[in-house]
PDB file of N, CA, C and O in Angstrom:
ATOM      1  N   MET A1291     111.882  98.167  82.391  1.00 69.00           N
ATOM      2  CA  MET A1291     110.641  97.920  83.040  1.00 69.00           C
ATOM      3  C   MET A1291     110.000  99.117  83.388  1.00 69.00           C
ATOM      4  O   MET A1291     110.410 100.272  83.806  1.00 69.00           O
ATOM      5  N   GLU A1292     108.654  99.361  83.090  1.00 85.00           N
ATOM      6  CA  GLU A1292     108.022 100.420  83.524  1.00 85.00           C
ATOM      7  C   GLU A1292     107.250 100.161  84.805  1.00 85.00           C
ATOM      8  O   GLU A1292     106.699  99.440  85.499  1.00 85.00           O
ATOM      9  N   PHE A1293     107.461 101.309  85.524  1.00 93.00           N
ATOM     10  CA  PHE A1293     107.053 101.211  86.981  1.00 93.00           C
ATOM     11  C   PHE A1293     105.501 101.206  86.970  1.00 93.00           C
ATOM     12  O   PHE A1293     104.657 101.625  85.835  1.00 93.00           O
ATOM     13  N   HIS A1294     104.513 100.486  88.355  1.00 95.00           N
ATOM     14  CA  HIS A1294     103.156 100.609  87.905  1.00 95.00           C
ATOM     15  C   HIS A1294     103.295 100.149  89.647  1.00 95.00           C
ATOM     16  O   HIS A1294     103.542  99.673  90.422  1.00 95.00           O
ATOM     17  N   PHE A1295     101.795  99.834  89.584  1.00 96.00           N
ATOM     18  CA  PHE A1295     101.224 100.065  91.050  1.00 96.00           C
ATOM     19  C   PHE A1295     100.411  98.449  91.273  1.00 96.00           C
ATOM     20  O   PHE A1295      99.929  98.011  90.302  1.00 96.00           O
ATOM     21  N   ARG A1296     100.848  97.737  92.047  1.00 96.00           N
ATOM     22  CA  ARG A1296      99.743  96.340  92.606  1.00 96.00           C
ATOM     23  C   ARG A1296      99.595  96.709  93.857  1.00 96.00           C
ATOM     24  O   ARG A1296     100.386  96.912  94.635  1.00 96.00           O
ATOM     25  N   ILE A1297      98.568  95.584  94.293  1.00 97.00           N
ATOM     26  CA  ILE A1297      98.035  95.313  95.963  1.00 97.00           C
ATOM     27  C   ILE A1297      99.109  94.172  96.542  1.00 97.00           C
ATOM     28  O   ILE A1297      99.738  93.451  96.122  1.00 97.00           O
ATOM     29  N   TYR A1298      99.772  95.211  97.479  1.00 97.00           N
ATOM     30  CA  TYR A1298     100.412  93.995  98.277  1.00 97.00           C
ATOM     31  C   TYR A1298      99.635  93.314  99.019  1.00 97.00           C
ATOM     32  O   TYR A1298      99.373  94.111 100.154  1.00 97.00           O
ATOM     33  N   LEU A1299      99.602  92.138  99.081  1.00 97.00           N
ATOM     34  CA  LEU A1299      98.709  91.637  99.632  1.00 97.00           C
ATOM     35  C   LEU A1299      98.509  91.218 101.073  1.00 97.00           C
ATOM     36  O   LEU A1299      97.960  90.874 102.026  1.00 97.00           O
ATOM     37  N   LYS A1300      99.981  91.351 101.774  1.00 96.00           N
ATOM     38  CA  LYS A1300     100.212  90.604 103.061  1.00 96.00           C
ATOM     39  C   LYS A1300      99.652  92.583 103.921  1.00 96.00           C
ATOM     40  O   LYS A1300      99.198  91.882 105.044  1.00 96.00           O
ATOM     41  N   SER A1301     100.056  93.394 103.351  1.00 94.00           N
ATOM     42  CA  SER A1301      99.449  94.640 103.817  1.00 94.00           C
ATOM     43  C   SER A1301      97.941  95.188 103.543  1.00 94.00           C
ATOM     44  O   SER A1301      97.047  95.897 104.001  1.00 94.00           O
ATOM     45  N   LYS A1302      97.412  94.669 102.527  1.00 94.00           N
ATOM     46  CA  LYS A1302      96.495  95.138 101.516  1.00 94.00           C
ATOM     47  C   LYS A1302      96.357  96.472 101.093  1.00 94.00           C
ATOM     48  O   LYS A1302      95.548  97.099 101.143  1.00 94.00           O
ATOM     49  N   HIS A1303      97.537  96.830 101.051  1.00 93.00           N
ATOM     50  CA  HIS A1303      97.981  98.484 100.463  1.00 93.00           C
ATOM     51  C   HIS A1303      98.483  98.381  99.261  1.00 93.00           C
ATOM     52  O   HIS A1303      99.398  97.472  99.048  1.00 93.00           O
ATOM     53  N   PRO A1304      98.488  99.454  98.486  1.00 95.00           N
ATOM     54  CA  PRO A1304      99.093  99.530  97.128  1.00 95.00           C
ATOM     55  C   PRO A1304     100.614  99.460  97.279  1.00 95.00           C
ATOM     56  O   PRO A1304     101.035 100.137  98.464  1.00 95.00           O
ATOM     57  N   ALA A1305     101.270  99.367  96.233  1.00 96.00           N
ATOM     58  CA  ALA A1305     102.405  99.363  96.599  1.00 96.00           C
ATOM     59  C   ALA A1305     103.601  99.712  94.959  1.00 96.00           C
ATOM     60  O   ALA A1305     102.420  99.678  93.854  1.00 96.00           O
ATOM     61  N   LEU A1306     104.338 100.569  94.851  1.00 96.00           N
ATOM     62  CA  LEU A1306     104.815 101.043  93.325  1.00 96.00           C
ATOM     63  C   LEU A1306     105.805  99.928  93.077  1.00 96.00           C
ATOM     64  O   LEU A1306     107.118  99.867  93.888  1.00 96.00           O
ATOM     65  N   ILE A1307     105.725  99.039  92.193  1.00 97.00           N
ATOM     66  CA  ILE A1307     106.649  98.136  91.420  1.00 97.00           C
ATOM     67  C   ILE A1307     107.769  98.852  90.560  1.00 97.00           C
ATOM     68  O   ILE A1307     107.480  99.736  89.647  1.00 97.00           O
ATOM     69  N   VAL A1308     109.068  98.729  91.471  1.00 96.00           N
ATOM     70  CA  VAL A1308     110.115  99.737  90.514  1.00 96.00           C
ATOM     71  C   VAL A1308     111.201  98.635  89.803  1.00 96.00           C
ATOM     72  O   VAL A1308     112.203  98.931  89.162  1.00 96.00           O
ATOM     73  N   GLY A1309     111.018  97.405  90.075  1.00 96.00           N
ATOM     74  CA  GLY A1309     111.736  96.249  89.546  1.00 96.00           C
ATOM     75  C   GLY A1309     111.480  94.980  89.449  1.00 96.00           C
ATOM     76  O   GLY A1309     110.584  94.631  90.522  1.00 96.00           O
ATOM     77  N   GLU A1310     111.980  94.146  89.338  1.00 95.00           N
ATOM     78  CA  GLU A1310     111.550  92.392  89.324  1.00 95.00           C
ATOM     79  C   GLU A1310     112.843  91.917  89.020  1.00 95.00           C
ATOM     80  O   GLU A1310     113.618  91.851  88.011  1.00 95.00           O
ATOM     81  N   THR A1311     112.595  90.523  89.524  1.00 95.00           N
ATOM     82  CA  THR A1311     113.754  89.440  89.194  1.00 95.00           C
ATOM     83  C   THR A1311     112.606  88.306  88.678  1.00 95.00           C
ATOM     84  O   THR A1311     111.452  88.487  88.790  1.00 95.00           O
ATOM     85  N   GLU A1312     112.970  87.169  88.484  1.00 96.00           N
ATOM     86  CA  GLU A1312     112.065  86.070  88.290  1.00 96.00           C
ATOM     87  C   GLU A1312     111.252  85.584  89.096  1.00 96.00           C
ATOM     88  O   GLU A1312     110.132  85.323  88.630  1.00 96.00           O
ATOM     89  N   THR A1313     111.614  86.164  90.556  1.00 97.00           N
ATOM     90  CA  THR A1313     110.397  85.121  91.818  1.00 97.00           C
ATOM     91  C   THR A1313     110.312  86.557  92.623  1.00 97.00           C
ATOM     92  O   THR A1313     109.116  86.183  93.297  1.00 97.00           O
ATOM     93  N   GLU A1314     110.833  87.830  92.316  1.00 97.00           N
ATOM     94  CA  GLU A1314     110.346  88.746  93.339  1.00 97.00           C
ATOM     95  C   GLU A1314     110.445  89.800  92.506  1.00 97.00           C
ATOM     96  O   GLU A1314     110.910  90.359  91.692  1.00 97.00           O
ATOM     97  N   TYR A1315     109.677  90.964  93.320  1.00 97.00           N
ATOM     98  CA  TYR A1315     109.263  92.000  92.918  1.00 97.00           C
ATOM     99  C   TYR A1315     110.299  93.115  93.739  1.00 97.00           C
ATOM    100  O   TYR A1315     109.978  93.027  95.326  1.00 97.00           O
ATOM    101  N   LEU A1316     110.808  94.357  93.165  1.00 98.00           N
ATOM    102  CA  LEU A1316     111.295  95.794  94.253  1.00 98.00           C
ATOM    103  C   LEU A1316     110.211  96.560  94.210  1.00 98.00           C
ATOM    104  O   LEU A1316     109.673  96.856  93.144  1.00 98.00           O
ATOM    105  N   PHE A1317     109.565  97.328  95.498  1.00 98.00           N
ATOM    106  CA  PHE A1317     108.779  97.737  95.510  1.00 98.00           C
ATOM    107  C   PHE A1317     109.176  98.698  96.573  1.00 98.00           C
ATOM    108  O   PHE A1317     109.698  98.762  97.615  1.00 98.00           O
ATOM    109  N   ARG A1318     108.420  99.872  96.572  1.00 96.00           N
ATOM    110  CA  ARG A1318     108.330 101.031  97.768  1.00 96.00           C
ATOM    111  C   ARG A1318     106.836 101.237  98.126  1.00 96.00           C
ATOM    112  O   ARG A1318     105.873 100.897  97.251  1.00 96.00           O
ATOM    113  N   LYS A1319     106.672 101.149  99.238  1.00 94.00           N
ATOM    114  CA  LYS A1319     105.477 101.230  99.801  1.00 94.00           C
ATOM    115  C   LYS A1319     104.873 102.567  99.537  1.00 94.00           C
ATOM    116  O   LYS A1319     105.131 103.142  99.593  1.00 94.00           O
ATOM    117  N   VAL A1320     103.529 102.466  99.551  1.00 94.00           N
ATOM    118  CA  VAL A1320     102.334 103.574  99.403  1.00 94.00           C
ATOM    119  C   VAL A1320     101.921 103.824 100.466  1.00 94.00           C
ATOM    120  O   VAL A1320     101.271 102.869 101.339  1.00 94.00           O
ATOM    121  N   THR A1321     101.804 105.392 101.023  1.00 93.00           N
ATOM    122  CA  THR A1321     101.367 105.516 102.110  1.00 93.00           C
ATOM    123  C   THR A1321     100.622 107.004 102.010  1.00 93.00           C
ATOM    124  O   THR A1321     100.764 107.473 101.468  1.00 93.00           O
ATOM    125  N   SER A1322      99.820 107.431 103.213  1.00 91.00           N
ATOM    126  CA  SER A1322      99.289 108.863 103.279  1.00 91.00           C
ATOM    127  C   SER A1322     100.075 109.570 104.184  1.00 91.00           C
ATOM    128  O   SER A1322      99.640 110.859 104.605  1.00 91.00           O
ATOM    129  N   SER A1323     101.276 108.819 104.624  1.00 93.00           N
ATOM    130  CA  SER A1323     101.761 109.582 106.019  1.00 93.00           C
ATOM    131  C   SER A1323     103.335 110.307 105.387  1.00 93.00           C
ATOM    132  O   SER A1323     103.784 109.770 104.500  1.00 93.00           O
ATOM    133  N   GLU A1324     103.595 111.503 105.867  1.00 94.00           N
ATOM    134  CA  GLU A1324     104.691 112.230 105.468  1.00 94.00           C
ATOM    135  C   GLU A1324     105.962 111.375 105.980  1.00 94.00           C
ATOM    136  O   GLU A1324     107.117 111.509 105.276  1.00 94.00           O
ATOM    137  N   ARG A1325     105.990 110.645 106.676  1.00 93.00           N
ATOM    138  CA  ARG A1325     107.028 110.143 107.114  1.00 93.00           C
ATOM    139  C   ARG A1325     106.904 108.556 107.557  1.00 93.00           C
ATOM    140  O   ARG A1325     105.906 107.931 107.944  1.00 93.00           O
ATOM    141  N   ASP A1326     108.087 107.629 107.554  1.00 89.00           N
ATOM    142  CA  ASP A1326     107.890 106.091 107.513  1.00 89.00           C
ATOM    143  C   ASP A1326     109.042 106.191 108.990  1.00 89.00           C
ATOM    144  O   ASP A1326     110.491 106.010 108.650  1.00 89.00           O
ATOM    145  N   GLY A1327     108.914 106.146 110.087  1.00 90.00           N
ATOM    146  CA  GLY A1327     109.346 106.042 111.020  1.00 90.00           C
ATOM    147  C   GLY A1327     110.199 107.693 111.193  1.00 90.00           C
ATOM    148  O   GLY A1327     109.393 108.493 111.134  1.00 90.00           O
ATOM    149  N   ARG A1328     111.618 107.569 111.221  1.00 93.00           N
ATOM    150  CA  ARG A1328     112.101 108.780 111.184  1.00 93.00           C
ATOM    151  C   ARG A1328     112.350 109.347 109.837  1.00 93.00           C
ATOM    152  O   ARG A1328     112.999 110.482 109.222  1.00 93.00           O
ATOM    153  N   HIS A1329     112.156 108.387 108.711  1.00 93.00           N
ATOM    154  CA  HIS A1329     112.705 108.857 107.451  1.00 93.00           C
ATOM    155  C   HIS A1329     111.257 109.682 106.813  1.00 93.00           C
ATOM    156  O   HIS A1329     110.041 108.913 106.819  1.00 93.00           O
ATOM    157  N   LEU A1330     112.045 110.452 105.814  1.00 95.00           N
ATOM    158  CA  LEU A1330     111.042 111.568 104.940  1.00 95.00           C
ATOM    159  C   LEU A1330     110.444 110.317 103.655  1.00 95.00           C
ATOM    160  O   LEU A1330     111.010 109.611 103.209  1.00 95.00           O
ATOM    161  N   ASN A1331     109.196 110.665 103.742  1.00 96.00           N
ATOM    162  CA  ASN A1331     108.444 109.775 101.969  1.00 96.00           C
ATOM    163  C   ASN A1331     108.482 111.098 101.196  1.00 96.00           C
ATOM    164  O   ASN A1331     108.350 112.358 101.299  1.00 96.00           O
ATOM    165  N   ASP A1332     108.547 110.217  99.916  1.00 95.00           N
ATOM    166  CA  ASP A1332     108.382 111.483  98.669  1.00 95.00           C
ATOM    167  C   ASP A1332     106.684 111.541  98.240  1.00 95.00           C
ATOM    168  O   ASP A1332     106.100 110.585  98.313  1.00 95.00           O
ATOM    169  N   LYS A1333     106.514 112.751  98.441  1.00 95.00           N
ATOM    170  CA  LYS A1333     104.965 112.914  98.046  1.00 95.00           C
ATOM    171  C   LYS A1333     105.044 113.125  96.524  1.00 95.00           C
ATOM    172  O   LYS A1333     105.684 113.783  95.663  1.00 95.00           O
ATOM    173  N   ILE A1334     103.556 112.469  95.893  1.00 92.00           N
ATOM    174  CA  ILE A1334     103.389 112.268  94.567  1.00 92.00           C
ATOM    175  C   ILE A1334     102.064 113.403  94.361  1.00 92.00           C
ATOM    176  O   ILE A1334     101.068 113.182  94.818  1.00 92.00           O
ATOM    177  N   GLU A1335     102.323 114.204  93.391  1.00 90.00           N
ATOM    178  CA  GLU A1335     101.403 115.185  92.885  1.00 90.00           C
ATOM    179  C   GLU A1335     101.090 115.102  91.529  1.00 90.00           C
ATOM    180  O   GLU A1335     102.238 115.024  90.749  1.00 90.00           O
ATOM    181  N   PRO A1336     100.145 115.054  90.783  1.00 89.00           N
ATOM    182  CA  PRO A1336      98.967 114.715  91.479  1.00 89.00           C
ATOM    183  C   PRO A1336      98.786 113.266  92.239  1.00 89.00           C
ATOM    184  O   PRO A1336      99.353 112.526  91.567  1.00 89.00           O
ATOM    185  N   ASN A1337      97.679 113.218  92.935  1.00 90.00           N
ATOM    186  CA  ASN A1337      97.569 111.865  93.338  1.00 90.00           C
ATOM    187  C   ASN A1337      97.048 110.753  92.343  1.00 90.00           C
ATOM    188  O   ASN A1337      96.343 111.080  91.618  1.00 90.00           O
ATOM    189  N   PRO A1338      97.891 109.748  92.068  1.00 90.00           N
ATOM    190  CA  PRO A1338      97.322 108.935  91.136  1.00 90.00           C
ATOM    191  C   PRO A1338      96.178 108.432  91.274  1.00 90.00           C
ATOM    192  O   PRO A1338      95.412 107.800  90.264  1.00 90.00           O
ATOM    193  N   ASP A1339      95.681 108.065  92.605  1.00 88.00           N
ATOM    194  CA  ASP A1339      94.093 107.279  93.114  1.00 88.00           C
ATOM    195  C   ASP A1339      93.245 108.547  93.137  1.00 88.00           C
ATOM    196  O   ASP A1339      93.073 109.477  94.181  1.00 88.00           O
ATOM    197  N   LYS A1340      92.874 108.636  92.160  1.00 88.00           N
ATOM    198  CA  LYS A1340      91.435 109.958  91.666  1.00 88.00           C
ATOM    199  C   LYS A1340      90.524 110.110  92.911  1.00 88.00           C
ATOM    200  O   LYS A1340      89.714 111.003  92.906  1.00 88.00           O
ATOM    201  N   THR A1341      90.273 108.964  93.625  1.00 89.00           N
ATOM    202  CA  THR A1341      89.142 108.796  94.533  1.00 89.00           C
ATOM    203  C   THR A1341      89.318 109.120  95.847  1.00 89.00           C
ATOM    204  O   THR A1341      88.697 109.180  96.443  1.00 89.00           O
ATOM    205  N   ARG A1342      90.596 109.765  96.177  1.00 89.00           N
ATOM    206  CA  ARG A1342      91.038 110.068  97.489  1.00 89.00           C
ATOM    207  C   ARG A1342      91.480 111.548  97.361  1.00 89.00           C
ATOM    208  O   ARG A1342      91.990 111.872  96.350  1.00 89.00           O
ATOM    209  N   ASN A1343      91.171 111.867  98.420  1.00 89.00           N
ATOM    210  CA  ASN A1343      91.419 113.494  98.696  1.00 89.00           C
ATOM    211  C   ASN A1343      92.517 113.757  99.289  1.00 89.00           C
ATOM    212  O   ASN A1343      93.578 114.786  99.084  1.00 89.00           O
ATOM    213  N   THR A1344      92.930 112.625 100.315  1.00 91.00           N
ATOM    214  CA  THR A1344      94.331 112.678 100.854  1.00 91.00           C
ATOM    215  C   THR A1344      95.521 112.643 100.090  1.00 91.00           C
ATOM    216  O   THR A1344      95.375 111.983  98.858  1.00 91.00           O
ATOM    217  N   PRO A1345      97.029 113.676 100.469  1.00 93.00           N
ATOM    218  CA  PRO A1345      97.928 113.375  99.721  1.00 93.00           C
ATOM    219  C   PRO A1345      98.564 111.941  99.594  1.00 93.00           C
ATOM    220  O   PRO A1345      98.455 111.185 100.434  1.00 93.00           O
ATOM    221  N   MET A1346      99.355 111.262  98.433  1.00 94.00           N
ATOM    222  CA  MET A1346      99.986 110.138  98.518  1.00 94.00           C
ATOM    223  C   MET A1346     101.265 110.775  98.717  1.00 94.00           C
ATOM    224  O   MET A1346     102.041 111.135  98.010  1.00 94.00           O
ATOM    225  N   TYR A1347     101.768 109.421  99.747  1.00 96.00           N
ATOM    226  CA  TYR A1347     103.287 109.338  99.479  1.00 96.00           C
ATOM    227  C   TYR A1347     104.073 107.851  99.450  1.00 96.00           C
ATOM    228  O   TYR A1347     103.226 107.095  99.482  1.00 96.00           O
ATOM    229  N   ILE A1348     105.262 108.089  99.149  1.00 96.00           N
ATOM    230  CA  ILE A1348     105.642 106.643  98.639  1.00 96.00           C
ATOM    231  C   ILE A1348     107.032 106.821  99.524  1.00 96.00           C
ATOM    232  O   ILE A1348     107.888 107.792  99.422  1.00 96.00           O
ATOM    233  N   ALA A1349     107.062 105.777 100.241  1.00 95.00           N
ATOM    234  CA  ALA A1349     108.544 105.719 101.096  1.00 95.00           C
ATOM    235  C   ALA A1349     109.750 105.215  99.835  1.00 95.00           C
ATOM    236  O   ALA A1349     109.640 104.951  98.971  1.00 95.00           O
ATOM    237  N   ARG A1350     110.714 105.771 100.599  1.00 94.00           N
ATOM    238  CA  ARG A1350     112.304 106.085  99.673  1.00 94.00           C
ATOM    239  C   ARG A1350     112.780 104.488  99.854  1.00 94.00           C
ATOM    240  O   ARG A1350     113.435 104.323  98.735  1.00 94.00           O
ATOM    241  N   ARG A1351     112.904 103.866 100.923  1.00 94.00           N
ATOM    242  CA  ARG A1351     113.280 102.645 100.931  1.00 94.00           C
ATOM    243  C   ARG A1351     112.988 101.874 100.152  1.00 94.00           C
ATOM    244  O   ARG A1351     111.611 101.192  99.640  1.00 94.00           O
ATOM    245  N   ILE A1352     113.607 100.839  98.784  1.00 96.00           N
ATOM    246  CA  ILE A1352     112.935  99.643  98.434  1.00 96.00           C
ATOM    247  C   ILE A1352     113.123  98.182  99.132  1.00 96.00           C
ATOM    248  O   ILE A1352     114.244  98.336  99.439  1.00 96.00           O
ATOM    249  N   ARG A1353     112.038  97.614  99.131  1.00 96.00           N
ATOM    250  CA  ARG A1353     111.871  96.452  99.696  1.00 96.00           C
ATOM    251  C   ARG A1353     111.746  95.462  98.337  1.00 96.00           C
ATOM    252  O   ARG A1353     111.689  95.857  97.405  1.00 96.00           O
ATOM    253  N   ARG A1354     111.892  94.160  98.858  1.00 97.00           N
ATOM    254  CA  ARG A1354     111.830  92.943  97.841  1.00 97.00           C
ATOM    255  C   ARG A1354     110.917  91.871  98.729  1.00 97.00           C
ATOM    256  O   ARG A1354     110.783  91.754  99.808  1.00 97.00           O
ATOM    257  N   ASP A1355     109.771  91.239  97.822  1.00 98.00           N
ATOM    258  CA  ASP A1355     109.498  90.341  98.330  1.00 98.00           C
ATOM    259  C   ASP A1355     108.770  89.474  97.304  1.00 98.00           C
ATOM    260  O   ASP A1355     109.050  89.716  95.838  1.00 98.00           O
ATOM    261  N   LYS A1356     108.137  88.064  97.358  1.00 98.00           N
ATOM    262  CA  LYS A1356     107.947  87.246  96.486  1.00 98.00           C
ATOM    263  C   LYS A1356     106.666  87.799  95.613  1.00 98.00           C
ATOM    264  O   LYS A1356     106.073  88.340  96.179  1.00 98.00           O
ATOM    265  N   LYS A1357     106.835  87.464  94.352  1.00 97.00           N
ATOM    266  CA  LYS A1357     105.651  87.759  93.495  1.00 97.00           C
ATOM    267  C   LYS A1357     104.140  87.315  94.067  1.00 97.00           C
ATOM    268  O   LYS A1357     103.386  87.697  93.675  1.00 97.00           O
ATOM    269  N   LYS A1358     104.079  85.977  94.791  1.00 97.00           N
ATOM    270  CA  LYS A1358     103.048  85.225  94.958  1.00 97.00           C
ATOM    271  C   LYS A1358     102.446  86.222  96.003  1.00 97.00           C
ATOM    272  O   LYS A1358     101.110  86.122  96.278  1.00 97.00           O
ATOM    273  N   TYR A1359     102.733  87.291  96.604  1.00 98.00           N
ATOM    274  CA  TYR A1359     102.417  88.301  97.934  1.00 98.00           C
ATOM    275  C   TYR A1359     101.696  89.583  97.083  1.00 98.00           C
ATOM    276  O   TYR A1359     101.552  90.474  97.644  1.00 98.00           O
ATOM    277  N   PHE A1360     101.625  89.667  95.811  1.00 98.00           N
ATOM    278  CA  PHE A1360     100.858  90.853  94.820  1.00 98.00           C
ATOM    279  C   PHE A1360      99.737  90.184  94.101  1.00 98.00           C
ATOM    280  O   PHE A1360      99.765  89.022  93.970  1.00 98.00           O
ATOM    281  N   SER A1361      99.085  91.269  93.655  1.00 97.00           N
ATOM    282  CA  SER A1361      97.668  91.097  93.036  1.00 97.00           C
ATOM    283  C   SER A1361      98.357  90.592  91.907  1.00 97.00           C
ATOM    284  O   SER A1361      99.318  91.056  91.237  1.00 97.00           O
ATOM    285  N   THR A1362      97.405  89.796  90.947  1.00 96.00           N
ATOM    286  CA  THR A1362      97.788  89.401  89.487  1.00 96.00           C
ATOM    287  C   THR A1362      97.865  90.733  88.396  1.00 96.00           C
ATOM    288  O   THR A1362      98.576  90.892  87.710  1.00 96.00           O
ATOM    289  N   SER A1363      97.099  91.517  88.869  1.00 96.00           N
ATOM    290  CA  SER A1363      96.587  92.813  87.795  1.00 96.00           C
ATOM    291  C   SER A1363      97.314  93.818  88.425  1.00 96.00           C
ATOM    292  O   SER A1363      97.422  94.073  89.429  1.00 96.00           O
ATOM    293  N   LYS A1364      97.326  94.560  87.521  1.00 95.00           N
ATOM    294  CA  LYS A1364      98.251  95.926  87.866  1.00 95.00           C
ATOM    295  C   LYS A1364      96.876  97.131  88.446  1.00 95.00           C
ATOM    296  O   LYS A1364      95.861  96.993  87.509  1.00 95.00           O
ATOM    297  N   LEU A1365      97.502  98.227  89.230  1.00 94.00           N
ATOM    298  CA  LEU A1365      96.378  99.175  89.464  1.00 94.00           C
ATOM    299  C   LEU A1365      96.221  99.929  88.079  1.00 94.00           C
ATOM    300  O   LEU A1365      97.123 100.004  87.706  1.00 94.00           O
ATOM    301  N   PRO A1366      95.316 100.621  87.730  1.00 92.00           N
ATOM    302  CA  PRO A1366      95.241 101.932  86.427  1.00 92.00           C
ATOM    303  C   PRO A1366      95.768 102.833  86.930  1.00 92.00           C
ATOM    304  O   PRO A1366      95.692 103.801  85.967  1.00 92.00           O
ATOM    305  N   TRP A1367      96.456 103.124  87.809  1.00 90.00           N
ATOM    306  CA  TRP A1367      97.054 104.053  88.399  1.00 90.00           C
ATOM    307  C   TRP A1367      98.845 104.762  87.397  1.00 90.00           C
ATOM    308  O   TRP A1367      99.009 103.555  87.383  1.00 90.00           O
ATOM    309  N   LYS A1368      98.624 105.982  87.211  1.00 84.00           N
ATOM    310  CA  LYS A1368     100.038 106.617  86.598  1.00 84.00           C
ATOM    311  C   LYS A1368     100.514 107.646  87.323  1.00 84.00           C
ATOM    312  O   LYS A1368      99.921 108.436  87.710  1.00 84.00           O
ATOM    313  N   LEU A1369     101.847 107.204  87.264  1.00 79.00           N
ATOM    314  CA  LEU A1369     102.809 108.153  87.914  1.00 79.00           C
ATOM    315  C   LEU A1369     102.654 109.804  87.082  1.00 79.00           C
ATOM    316  O   LEU A1369     102.743 109.604  85.775  1.00 79.00           O
TER     317      LEU A1369
END
C-alpha cells in the first residue's frame, strides 16, 4: 500500500495513512507542532501542503480508526 493523506473527520485535520485493514485505517496524525505531549514529532521537508508556510510534523505513534471517519478522497499531497 502506498502512503497517502486523507482528512480525519473527527478532528477535521489531515492524517497520513500508513496501512489498512478491511474496516480500519492505520494512520499518523499531522500537526504543526514539534511535540505531541512529551513525544517529538517527525518534521516533513519540504511541506507537502504548498499553501502553508508553517512546517509540517507527523506524530510517531500509529493510531487506528474506522474508515468511515476519513474522507472518501485522497489529498493530492506527496511525501
